[in-house]
PDB file of N, CA and C in Angstrom:
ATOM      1  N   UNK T   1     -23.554 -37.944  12.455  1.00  0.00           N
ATOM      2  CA  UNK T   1     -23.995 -36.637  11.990  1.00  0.00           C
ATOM      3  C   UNK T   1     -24.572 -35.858  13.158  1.00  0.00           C
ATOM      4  N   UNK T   2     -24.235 -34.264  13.093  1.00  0.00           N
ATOM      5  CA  UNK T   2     -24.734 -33.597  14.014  1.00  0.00           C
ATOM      6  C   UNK T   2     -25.208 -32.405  13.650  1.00  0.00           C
ATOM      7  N   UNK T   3     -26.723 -32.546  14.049  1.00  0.00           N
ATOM      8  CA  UNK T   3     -27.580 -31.638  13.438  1.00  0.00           C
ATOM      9  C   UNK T   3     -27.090 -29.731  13.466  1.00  0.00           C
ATOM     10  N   UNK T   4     -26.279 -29.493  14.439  1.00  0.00           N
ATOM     11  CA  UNK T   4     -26.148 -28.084  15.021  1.00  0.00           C
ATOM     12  C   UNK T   4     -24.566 -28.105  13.836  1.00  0.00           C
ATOM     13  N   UNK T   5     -23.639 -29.142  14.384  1.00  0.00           N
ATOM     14  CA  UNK T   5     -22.050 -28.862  13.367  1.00  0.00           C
ATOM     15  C   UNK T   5     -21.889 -29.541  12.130  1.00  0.00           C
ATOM     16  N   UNK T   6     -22.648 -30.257  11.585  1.00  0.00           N
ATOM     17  CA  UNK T   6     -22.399 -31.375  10.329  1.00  0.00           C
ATOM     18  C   UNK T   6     -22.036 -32.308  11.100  1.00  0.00           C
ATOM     19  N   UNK T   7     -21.448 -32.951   9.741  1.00  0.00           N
ATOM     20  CA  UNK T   7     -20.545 -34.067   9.325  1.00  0.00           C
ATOM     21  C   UNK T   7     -19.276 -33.757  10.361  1.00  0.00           C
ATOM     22  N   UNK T   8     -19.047 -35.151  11.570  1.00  0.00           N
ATOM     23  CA  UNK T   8     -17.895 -34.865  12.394  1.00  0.00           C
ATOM     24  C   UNK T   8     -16.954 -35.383  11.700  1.00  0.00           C
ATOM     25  N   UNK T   9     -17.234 -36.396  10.789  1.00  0.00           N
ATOM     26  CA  UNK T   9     -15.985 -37.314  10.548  1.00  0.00           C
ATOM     27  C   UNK T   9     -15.293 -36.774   9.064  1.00  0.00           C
ATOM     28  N   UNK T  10     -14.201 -37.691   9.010  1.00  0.00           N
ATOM     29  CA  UNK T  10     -13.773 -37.169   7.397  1.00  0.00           C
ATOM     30  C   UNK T  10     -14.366 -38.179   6.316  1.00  0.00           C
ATOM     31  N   UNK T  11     -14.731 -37.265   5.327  1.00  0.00           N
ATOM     32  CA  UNK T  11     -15.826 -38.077   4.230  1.00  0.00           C
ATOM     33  C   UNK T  11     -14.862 -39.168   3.266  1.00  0.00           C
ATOM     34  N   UNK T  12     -13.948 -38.559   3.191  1.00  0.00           N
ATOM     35  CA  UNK T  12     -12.571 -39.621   2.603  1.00  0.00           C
ATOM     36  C   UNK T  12     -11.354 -39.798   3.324  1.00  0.00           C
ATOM     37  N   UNK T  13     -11.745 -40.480   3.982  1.00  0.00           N
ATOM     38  CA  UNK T  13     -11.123 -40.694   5.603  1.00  0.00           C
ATOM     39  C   UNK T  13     -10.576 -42.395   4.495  1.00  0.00           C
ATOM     40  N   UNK T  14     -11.267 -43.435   3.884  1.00  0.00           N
ATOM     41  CA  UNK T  14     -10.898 -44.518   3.467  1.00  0.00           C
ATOM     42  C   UNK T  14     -10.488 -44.648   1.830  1.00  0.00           C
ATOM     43  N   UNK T  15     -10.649 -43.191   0.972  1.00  0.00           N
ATOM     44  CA  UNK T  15      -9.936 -43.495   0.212  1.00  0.00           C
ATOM     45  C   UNK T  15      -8.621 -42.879  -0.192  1.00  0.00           C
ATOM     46  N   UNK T  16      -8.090 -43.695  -1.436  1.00  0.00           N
ATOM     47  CA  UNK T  16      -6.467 -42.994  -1.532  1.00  0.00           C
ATOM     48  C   UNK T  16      -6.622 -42.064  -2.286  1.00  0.00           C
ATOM     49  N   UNK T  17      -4.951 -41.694  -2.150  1.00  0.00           N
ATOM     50  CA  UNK T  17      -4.807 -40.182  -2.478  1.00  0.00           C
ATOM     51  C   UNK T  17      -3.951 -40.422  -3.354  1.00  0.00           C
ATOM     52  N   UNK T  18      -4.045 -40.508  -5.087  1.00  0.00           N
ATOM     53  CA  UNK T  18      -3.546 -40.803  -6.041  1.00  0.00           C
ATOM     54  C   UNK T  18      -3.243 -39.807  -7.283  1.00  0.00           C
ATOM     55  N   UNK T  19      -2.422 -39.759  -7.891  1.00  0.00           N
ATOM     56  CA  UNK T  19      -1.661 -39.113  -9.168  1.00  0.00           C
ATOM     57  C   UNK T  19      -2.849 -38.133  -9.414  1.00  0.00           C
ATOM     58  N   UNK T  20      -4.010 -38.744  -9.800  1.00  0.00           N
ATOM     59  CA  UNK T  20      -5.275 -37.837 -10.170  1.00  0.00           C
ATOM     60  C   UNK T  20      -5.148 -36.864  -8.877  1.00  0.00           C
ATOM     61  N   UNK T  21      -4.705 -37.226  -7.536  1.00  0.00           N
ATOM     62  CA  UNK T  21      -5.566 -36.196  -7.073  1.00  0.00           C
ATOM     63  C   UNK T  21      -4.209 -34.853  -7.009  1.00  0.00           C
ATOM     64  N   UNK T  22      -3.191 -35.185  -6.690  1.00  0.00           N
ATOM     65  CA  UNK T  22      -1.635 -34.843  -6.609  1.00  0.00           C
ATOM     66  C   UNK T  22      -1.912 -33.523  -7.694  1.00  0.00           C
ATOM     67  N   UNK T  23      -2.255 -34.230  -9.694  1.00  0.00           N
ATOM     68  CA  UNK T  23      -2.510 -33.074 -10.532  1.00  0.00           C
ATOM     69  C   UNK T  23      -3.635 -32.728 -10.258  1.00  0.00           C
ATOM     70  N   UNK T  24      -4.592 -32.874  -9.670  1.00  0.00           N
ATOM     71  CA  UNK T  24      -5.709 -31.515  -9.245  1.00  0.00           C
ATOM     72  C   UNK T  24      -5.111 -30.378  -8.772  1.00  0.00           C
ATOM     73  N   UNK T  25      -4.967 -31.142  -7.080  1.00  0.00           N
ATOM     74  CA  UNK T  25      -4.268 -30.336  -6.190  1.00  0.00           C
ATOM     75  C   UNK T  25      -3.051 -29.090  -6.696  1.00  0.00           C
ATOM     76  N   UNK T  26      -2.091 -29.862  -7.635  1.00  0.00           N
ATOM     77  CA  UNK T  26      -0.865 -28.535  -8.641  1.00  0.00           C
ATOM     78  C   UNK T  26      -2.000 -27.685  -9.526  1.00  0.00           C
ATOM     79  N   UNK T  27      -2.655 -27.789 -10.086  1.00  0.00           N
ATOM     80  CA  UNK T  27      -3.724 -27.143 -10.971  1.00  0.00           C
ATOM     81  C   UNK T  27      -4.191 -26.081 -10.242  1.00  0.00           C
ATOM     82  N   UNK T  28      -4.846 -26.584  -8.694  1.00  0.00           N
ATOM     83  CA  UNK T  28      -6.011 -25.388  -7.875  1.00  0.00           C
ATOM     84  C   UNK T  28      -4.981 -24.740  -7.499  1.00  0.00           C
ATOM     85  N   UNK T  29      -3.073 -24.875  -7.135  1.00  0.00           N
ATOM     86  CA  UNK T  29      -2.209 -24.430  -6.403  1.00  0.00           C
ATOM     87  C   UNK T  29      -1.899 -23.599  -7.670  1.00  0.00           C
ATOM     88  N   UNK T  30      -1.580 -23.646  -9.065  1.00  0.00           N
ATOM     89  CA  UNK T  30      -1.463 -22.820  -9.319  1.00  0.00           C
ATOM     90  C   UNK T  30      -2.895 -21.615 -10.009  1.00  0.00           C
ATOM     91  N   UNK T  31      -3.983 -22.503  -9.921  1.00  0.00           N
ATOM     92  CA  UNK T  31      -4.740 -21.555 -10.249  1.00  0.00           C
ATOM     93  C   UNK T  31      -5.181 -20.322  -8.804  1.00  0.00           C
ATOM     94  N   UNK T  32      -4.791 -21.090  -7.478  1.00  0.00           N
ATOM     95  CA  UNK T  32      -4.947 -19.754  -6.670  1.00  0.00           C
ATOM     96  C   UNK T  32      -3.714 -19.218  -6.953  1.00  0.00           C
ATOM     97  N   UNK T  33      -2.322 -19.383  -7.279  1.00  0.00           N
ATOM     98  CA  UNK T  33      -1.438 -18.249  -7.169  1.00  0.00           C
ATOM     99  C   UNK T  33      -1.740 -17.553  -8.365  1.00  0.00           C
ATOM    100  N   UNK T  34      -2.443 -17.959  -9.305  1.00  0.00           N
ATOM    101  CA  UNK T  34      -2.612 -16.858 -10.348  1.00  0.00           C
ATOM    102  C   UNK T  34      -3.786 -15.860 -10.045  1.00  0.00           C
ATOM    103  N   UNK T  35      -4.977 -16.316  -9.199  1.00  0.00           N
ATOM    104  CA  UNK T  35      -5.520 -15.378  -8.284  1.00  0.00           C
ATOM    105  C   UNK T  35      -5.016 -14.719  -7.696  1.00  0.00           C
ATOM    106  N   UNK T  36      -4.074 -14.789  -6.788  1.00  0.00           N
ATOM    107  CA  UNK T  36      -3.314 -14.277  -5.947  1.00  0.00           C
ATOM    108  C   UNK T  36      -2.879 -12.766  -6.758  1.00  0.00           C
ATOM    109  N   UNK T  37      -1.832 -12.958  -7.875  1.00  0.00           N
ATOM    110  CA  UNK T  37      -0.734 -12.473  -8.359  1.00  0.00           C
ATOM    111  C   UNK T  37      -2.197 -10.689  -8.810  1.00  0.00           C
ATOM    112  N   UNK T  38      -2.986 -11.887  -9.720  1.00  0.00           N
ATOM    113  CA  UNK T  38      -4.246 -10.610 -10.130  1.00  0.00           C
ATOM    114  C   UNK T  38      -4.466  -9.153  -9.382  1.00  0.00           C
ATOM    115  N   UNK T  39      -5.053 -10.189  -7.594  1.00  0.00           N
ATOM    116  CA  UNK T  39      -5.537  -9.750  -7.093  1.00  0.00           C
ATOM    117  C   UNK T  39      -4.857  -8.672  -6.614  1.00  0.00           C
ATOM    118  N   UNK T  40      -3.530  -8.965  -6.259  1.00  0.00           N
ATOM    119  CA  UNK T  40      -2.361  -8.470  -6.071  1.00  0.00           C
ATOM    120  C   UNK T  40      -2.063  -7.240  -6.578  1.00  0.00           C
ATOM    121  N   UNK T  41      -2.337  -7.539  -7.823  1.00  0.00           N
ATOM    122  CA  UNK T  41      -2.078  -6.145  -8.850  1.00  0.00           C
ATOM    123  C   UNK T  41      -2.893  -4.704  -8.731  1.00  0.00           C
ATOM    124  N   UNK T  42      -4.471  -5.893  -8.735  1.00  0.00           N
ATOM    125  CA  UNK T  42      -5.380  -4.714  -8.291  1.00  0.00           C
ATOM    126  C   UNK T  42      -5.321  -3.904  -7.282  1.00  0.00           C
ATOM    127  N   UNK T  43      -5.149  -4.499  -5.826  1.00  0.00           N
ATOM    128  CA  UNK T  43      -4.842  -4.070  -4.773  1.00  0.00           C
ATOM    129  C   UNK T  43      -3.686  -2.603  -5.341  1.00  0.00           C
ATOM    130  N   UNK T  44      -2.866  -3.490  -5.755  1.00  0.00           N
ATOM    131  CA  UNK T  44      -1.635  -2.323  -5.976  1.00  0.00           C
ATOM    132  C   UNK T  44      -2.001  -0.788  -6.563  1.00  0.00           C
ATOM    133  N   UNK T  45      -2.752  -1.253  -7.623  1.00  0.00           N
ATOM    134  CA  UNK T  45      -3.428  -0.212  -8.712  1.00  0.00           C
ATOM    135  C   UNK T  45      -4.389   0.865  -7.734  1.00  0.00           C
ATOM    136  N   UNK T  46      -5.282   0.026  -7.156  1.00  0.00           N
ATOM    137  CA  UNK T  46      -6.288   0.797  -6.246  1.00  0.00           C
ATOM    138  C   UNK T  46      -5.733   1.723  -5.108  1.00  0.00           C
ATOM    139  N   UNK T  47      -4.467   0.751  -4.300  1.00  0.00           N
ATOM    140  CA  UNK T  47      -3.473   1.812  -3.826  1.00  0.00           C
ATOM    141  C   UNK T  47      -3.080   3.035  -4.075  1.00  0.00           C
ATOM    142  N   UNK T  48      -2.299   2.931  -5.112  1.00  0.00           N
ATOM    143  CA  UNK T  48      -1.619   3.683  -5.897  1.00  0.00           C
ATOM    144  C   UNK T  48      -2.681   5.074  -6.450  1.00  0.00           C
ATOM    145  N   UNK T  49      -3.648   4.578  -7.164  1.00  0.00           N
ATOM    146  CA  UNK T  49      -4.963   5.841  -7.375  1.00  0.00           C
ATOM    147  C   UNK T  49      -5.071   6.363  -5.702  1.00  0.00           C
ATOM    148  N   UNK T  50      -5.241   5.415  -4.865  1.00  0.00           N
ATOM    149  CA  UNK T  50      -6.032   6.021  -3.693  1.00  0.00           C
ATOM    150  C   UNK T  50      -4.739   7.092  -3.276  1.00  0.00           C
ATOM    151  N   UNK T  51      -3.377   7.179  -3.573  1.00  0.00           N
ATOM    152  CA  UNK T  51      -2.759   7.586  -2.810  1.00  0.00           C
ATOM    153  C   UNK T  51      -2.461   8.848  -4.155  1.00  0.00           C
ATOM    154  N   UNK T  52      -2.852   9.159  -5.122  1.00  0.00           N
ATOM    155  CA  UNK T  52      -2.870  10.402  -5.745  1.00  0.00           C
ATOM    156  C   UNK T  52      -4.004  10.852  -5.611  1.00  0.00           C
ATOM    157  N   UNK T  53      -5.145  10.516  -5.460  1.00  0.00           N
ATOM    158  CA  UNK T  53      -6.189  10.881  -5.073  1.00  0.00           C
ATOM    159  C   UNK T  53      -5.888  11.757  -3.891  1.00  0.00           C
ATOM    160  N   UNK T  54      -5.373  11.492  -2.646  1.00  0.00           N
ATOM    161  CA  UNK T  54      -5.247  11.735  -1.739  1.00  0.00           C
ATOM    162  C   UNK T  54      -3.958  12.864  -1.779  1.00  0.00           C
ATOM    163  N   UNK T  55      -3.247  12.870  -2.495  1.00  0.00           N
ATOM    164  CA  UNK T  55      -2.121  13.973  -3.087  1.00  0.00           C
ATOM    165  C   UNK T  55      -2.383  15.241  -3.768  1.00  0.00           C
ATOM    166  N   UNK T  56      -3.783  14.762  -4.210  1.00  0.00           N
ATOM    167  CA  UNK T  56      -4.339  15.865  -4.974  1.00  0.00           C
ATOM    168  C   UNK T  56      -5.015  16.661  -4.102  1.00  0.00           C
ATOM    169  N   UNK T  57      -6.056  16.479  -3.241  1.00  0.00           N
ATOM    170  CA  UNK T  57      -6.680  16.960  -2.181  1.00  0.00           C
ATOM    171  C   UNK T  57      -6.149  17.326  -0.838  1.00  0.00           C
ATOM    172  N   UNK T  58      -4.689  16.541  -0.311  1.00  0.00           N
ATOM    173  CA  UNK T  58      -4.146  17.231   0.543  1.00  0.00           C
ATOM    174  C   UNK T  58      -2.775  17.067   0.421  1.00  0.00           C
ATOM    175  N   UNK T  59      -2.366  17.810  -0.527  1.00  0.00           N
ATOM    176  CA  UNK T  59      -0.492  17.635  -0.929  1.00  0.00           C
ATOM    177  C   UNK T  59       0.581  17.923   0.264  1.00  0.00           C
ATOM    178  N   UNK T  60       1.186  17.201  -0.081  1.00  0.00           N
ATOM    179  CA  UNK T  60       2.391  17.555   1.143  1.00  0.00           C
ATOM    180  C   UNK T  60       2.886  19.150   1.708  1.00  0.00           C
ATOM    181  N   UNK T  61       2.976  18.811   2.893  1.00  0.00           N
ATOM    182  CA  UNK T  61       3.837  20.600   3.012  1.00  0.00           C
ATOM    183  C   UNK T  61       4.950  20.965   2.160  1.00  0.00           C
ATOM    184  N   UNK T  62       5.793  20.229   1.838  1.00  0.00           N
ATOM    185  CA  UNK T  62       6.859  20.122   1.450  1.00  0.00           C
ATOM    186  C   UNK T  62       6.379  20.859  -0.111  1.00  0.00           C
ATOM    187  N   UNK T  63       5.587  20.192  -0.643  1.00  0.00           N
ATOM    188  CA  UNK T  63       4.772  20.312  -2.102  1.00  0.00           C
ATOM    189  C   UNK T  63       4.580  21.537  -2.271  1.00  0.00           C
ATOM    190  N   UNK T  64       3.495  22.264  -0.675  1.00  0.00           N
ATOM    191  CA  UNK T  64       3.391  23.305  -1.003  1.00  0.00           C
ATOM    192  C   UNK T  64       4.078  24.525  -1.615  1.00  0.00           C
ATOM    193  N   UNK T  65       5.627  23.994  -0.842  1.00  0.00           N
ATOM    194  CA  UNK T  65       6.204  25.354  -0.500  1.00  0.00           C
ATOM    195  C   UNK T  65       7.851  25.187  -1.550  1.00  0.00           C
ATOM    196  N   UNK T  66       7.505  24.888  -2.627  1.00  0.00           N
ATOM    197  CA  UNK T  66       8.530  24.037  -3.847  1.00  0.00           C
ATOM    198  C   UNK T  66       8.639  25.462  -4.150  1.00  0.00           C
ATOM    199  N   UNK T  67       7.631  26.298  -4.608  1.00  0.00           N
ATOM    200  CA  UNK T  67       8.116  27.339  -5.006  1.00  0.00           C
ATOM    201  C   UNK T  67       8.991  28.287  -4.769  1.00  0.00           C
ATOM    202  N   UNK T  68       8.607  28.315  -3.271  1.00  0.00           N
ATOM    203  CA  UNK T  68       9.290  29.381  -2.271  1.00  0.00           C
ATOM    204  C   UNK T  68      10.552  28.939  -2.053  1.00  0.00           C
ATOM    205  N   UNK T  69      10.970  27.825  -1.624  1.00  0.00           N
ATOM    206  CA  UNK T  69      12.305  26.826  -1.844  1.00  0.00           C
ATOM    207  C   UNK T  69      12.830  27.503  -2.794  1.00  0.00           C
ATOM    208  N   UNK T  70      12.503  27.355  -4.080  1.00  0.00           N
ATOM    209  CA  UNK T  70      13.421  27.836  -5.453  1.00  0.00           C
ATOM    210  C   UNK T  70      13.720  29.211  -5.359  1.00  0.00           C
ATOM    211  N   UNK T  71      12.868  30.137  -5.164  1.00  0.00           N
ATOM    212  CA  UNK T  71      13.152  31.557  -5.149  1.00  0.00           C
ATOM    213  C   UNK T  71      14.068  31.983  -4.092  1.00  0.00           C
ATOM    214  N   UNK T  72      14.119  30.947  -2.740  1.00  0.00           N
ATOM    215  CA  UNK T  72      15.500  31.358  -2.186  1.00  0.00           C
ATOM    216  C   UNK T  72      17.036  31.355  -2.583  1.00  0.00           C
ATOM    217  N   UNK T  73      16.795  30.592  -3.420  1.00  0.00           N
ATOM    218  CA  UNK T  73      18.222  30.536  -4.181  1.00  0.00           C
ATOM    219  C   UNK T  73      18.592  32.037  -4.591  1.00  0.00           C
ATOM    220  N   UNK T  74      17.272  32.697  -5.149  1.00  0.00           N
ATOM    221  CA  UNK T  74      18.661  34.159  -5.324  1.00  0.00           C
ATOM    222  C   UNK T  74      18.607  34.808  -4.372  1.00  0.00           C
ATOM    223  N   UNK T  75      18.393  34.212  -3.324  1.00  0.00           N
ATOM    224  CA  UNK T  75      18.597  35.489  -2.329  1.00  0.00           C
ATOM    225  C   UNK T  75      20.037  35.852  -2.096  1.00  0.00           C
ATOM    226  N   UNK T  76      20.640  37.189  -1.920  1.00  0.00           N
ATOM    227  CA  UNK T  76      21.869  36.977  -1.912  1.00  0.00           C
ATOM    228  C   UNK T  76      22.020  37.301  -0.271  1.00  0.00           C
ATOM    229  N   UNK T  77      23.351  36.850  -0.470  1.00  0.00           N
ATOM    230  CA  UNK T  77      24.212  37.190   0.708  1.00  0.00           C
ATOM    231  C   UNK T  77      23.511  38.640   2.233  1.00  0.00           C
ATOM    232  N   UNK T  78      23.454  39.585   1.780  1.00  0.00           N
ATOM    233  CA  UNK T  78      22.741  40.554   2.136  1.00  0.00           C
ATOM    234  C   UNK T  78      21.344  40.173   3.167  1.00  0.00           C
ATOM    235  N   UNK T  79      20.547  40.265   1.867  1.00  0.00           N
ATOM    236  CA  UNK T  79      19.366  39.460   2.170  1.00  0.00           C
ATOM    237  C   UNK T  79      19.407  38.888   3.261  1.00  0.00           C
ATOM    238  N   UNK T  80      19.900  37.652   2.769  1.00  0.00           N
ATOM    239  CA  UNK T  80      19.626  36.518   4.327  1.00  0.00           C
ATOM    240  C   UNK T  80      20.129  36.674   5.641  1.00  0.00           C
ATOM    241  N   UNK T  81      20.984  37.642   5.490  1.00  0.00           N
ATOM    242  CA  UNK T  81      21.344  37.784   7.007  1.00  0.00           C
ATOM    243  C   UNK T  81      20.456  38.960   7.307  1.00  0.00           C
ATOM    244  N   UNK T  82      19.553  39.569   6.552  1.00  0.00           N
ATOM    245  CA  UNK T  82      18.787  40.347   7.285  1.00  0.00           C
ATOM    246  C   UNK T  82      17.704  39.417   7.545  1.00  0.00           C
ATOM    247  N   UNK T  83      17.400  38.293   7.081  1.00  0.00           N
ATOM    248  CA  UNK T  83      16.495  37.909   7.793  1.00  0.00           C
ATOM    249  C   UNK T  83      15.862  37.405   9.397  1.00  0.00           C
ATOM    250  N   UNK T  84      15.253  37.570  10.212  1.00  0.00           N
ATOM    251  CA  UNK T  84      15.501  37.724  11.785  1.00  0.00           C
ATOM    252  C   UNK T  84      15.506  36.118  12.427  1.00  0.00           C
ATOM    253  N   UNK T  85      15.955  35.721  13.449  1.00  0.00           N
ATOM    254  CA  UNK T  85      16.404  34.868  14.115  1.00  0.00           C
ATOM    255  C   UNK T  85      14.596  33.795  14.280  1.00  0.00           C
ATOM    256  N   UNK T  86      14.291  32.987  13.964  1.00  0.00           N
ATOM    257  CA  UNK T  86      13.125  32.860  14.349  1.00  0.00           C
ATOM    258  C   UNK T  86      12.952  32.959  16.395  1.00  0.00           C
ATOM    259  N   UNK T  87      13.923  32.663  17.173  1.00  0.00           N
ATOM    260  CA  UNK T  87      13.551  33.192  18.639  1.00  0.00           C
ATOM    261  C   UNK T  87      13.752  34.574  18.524  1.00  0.00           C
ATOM    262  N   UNK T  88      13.892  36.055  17.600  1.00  0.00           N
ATOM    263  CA  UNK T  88      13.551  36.859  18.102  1.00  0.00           C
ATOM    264  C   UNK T  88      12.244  37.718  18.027  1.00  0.00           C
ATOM    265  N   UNK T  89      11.482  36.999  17.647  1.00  0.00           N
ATOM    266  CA  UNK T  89      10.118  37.560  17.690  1.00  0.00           C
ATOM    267  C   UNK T  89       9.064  36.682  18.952  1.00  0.00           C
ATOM    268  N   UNK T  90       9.828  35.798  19.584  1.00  0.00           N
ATOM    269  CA  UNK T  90       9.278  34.382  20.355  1.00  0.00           C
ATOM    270  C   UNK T  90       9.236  35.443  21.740  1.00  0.00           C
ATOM    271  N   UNK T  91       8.476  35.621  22.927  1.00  0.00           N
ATOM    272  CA  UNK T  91       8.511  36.173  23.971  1.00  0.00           C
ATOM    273  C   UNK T  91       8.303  35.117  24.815  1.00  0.00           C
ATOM    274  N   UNK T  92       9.282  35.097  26.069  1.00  0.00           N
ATOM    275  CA  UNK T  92       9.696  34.066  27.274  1.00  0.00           C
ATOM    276  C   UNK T  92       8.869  34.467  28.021  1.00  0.00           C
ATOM    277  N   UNK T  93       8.125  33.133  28.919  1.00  0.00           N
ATOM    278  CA  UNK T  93       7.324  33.866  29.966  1.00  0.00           C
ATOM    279  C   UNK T  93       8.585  33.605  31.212  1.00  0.00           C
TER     280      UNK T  93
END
């Protein structure tokens, strides 16, 4: 024994490892994957809020501009070619 790390040695270092212990061991294996799967979910859930949360307060550009998107559709023919080149309002140094 060592006062600063424990126990150096293994405490069942001399006994066997039998049927009893085999169904423990499947039991805790599946009781952590059913932790797992939970935890899993939550994570997912908390994600998922955090990321409409975050949709709500700063929506995509794209989001913004859904409207304006649609109303180009009637633009006709006319129209859009009057609209100007975006380099001709740009000045070259």
């Amino acid at each position: 024994y060592d006062a600063f790390s424990g126990f150096g040695g293994s405490l069942f270092a001399n006994s066997q490892y039998d049927k009893d212990d085999e169904d423990a061991d499947r039991i805790w294996e599946a009781v952590d994957r059913r932790m797992d799967e939970k935890r899993k979910r939550q994570r997912e859930k908390m994600a998922k809020e955090a990321e409409l949360n975050l949709r709500k307060t700063r929506p995509k550009i794209a989001d913004q501009f859904v409207d304006l998107k649609q109303e180009l559709s009637s633009v006709n023919q006319v129209e859009w070619d009057s609209i100007p080149e975006a380099s001709t309002g740009v000045r070259h140094r």
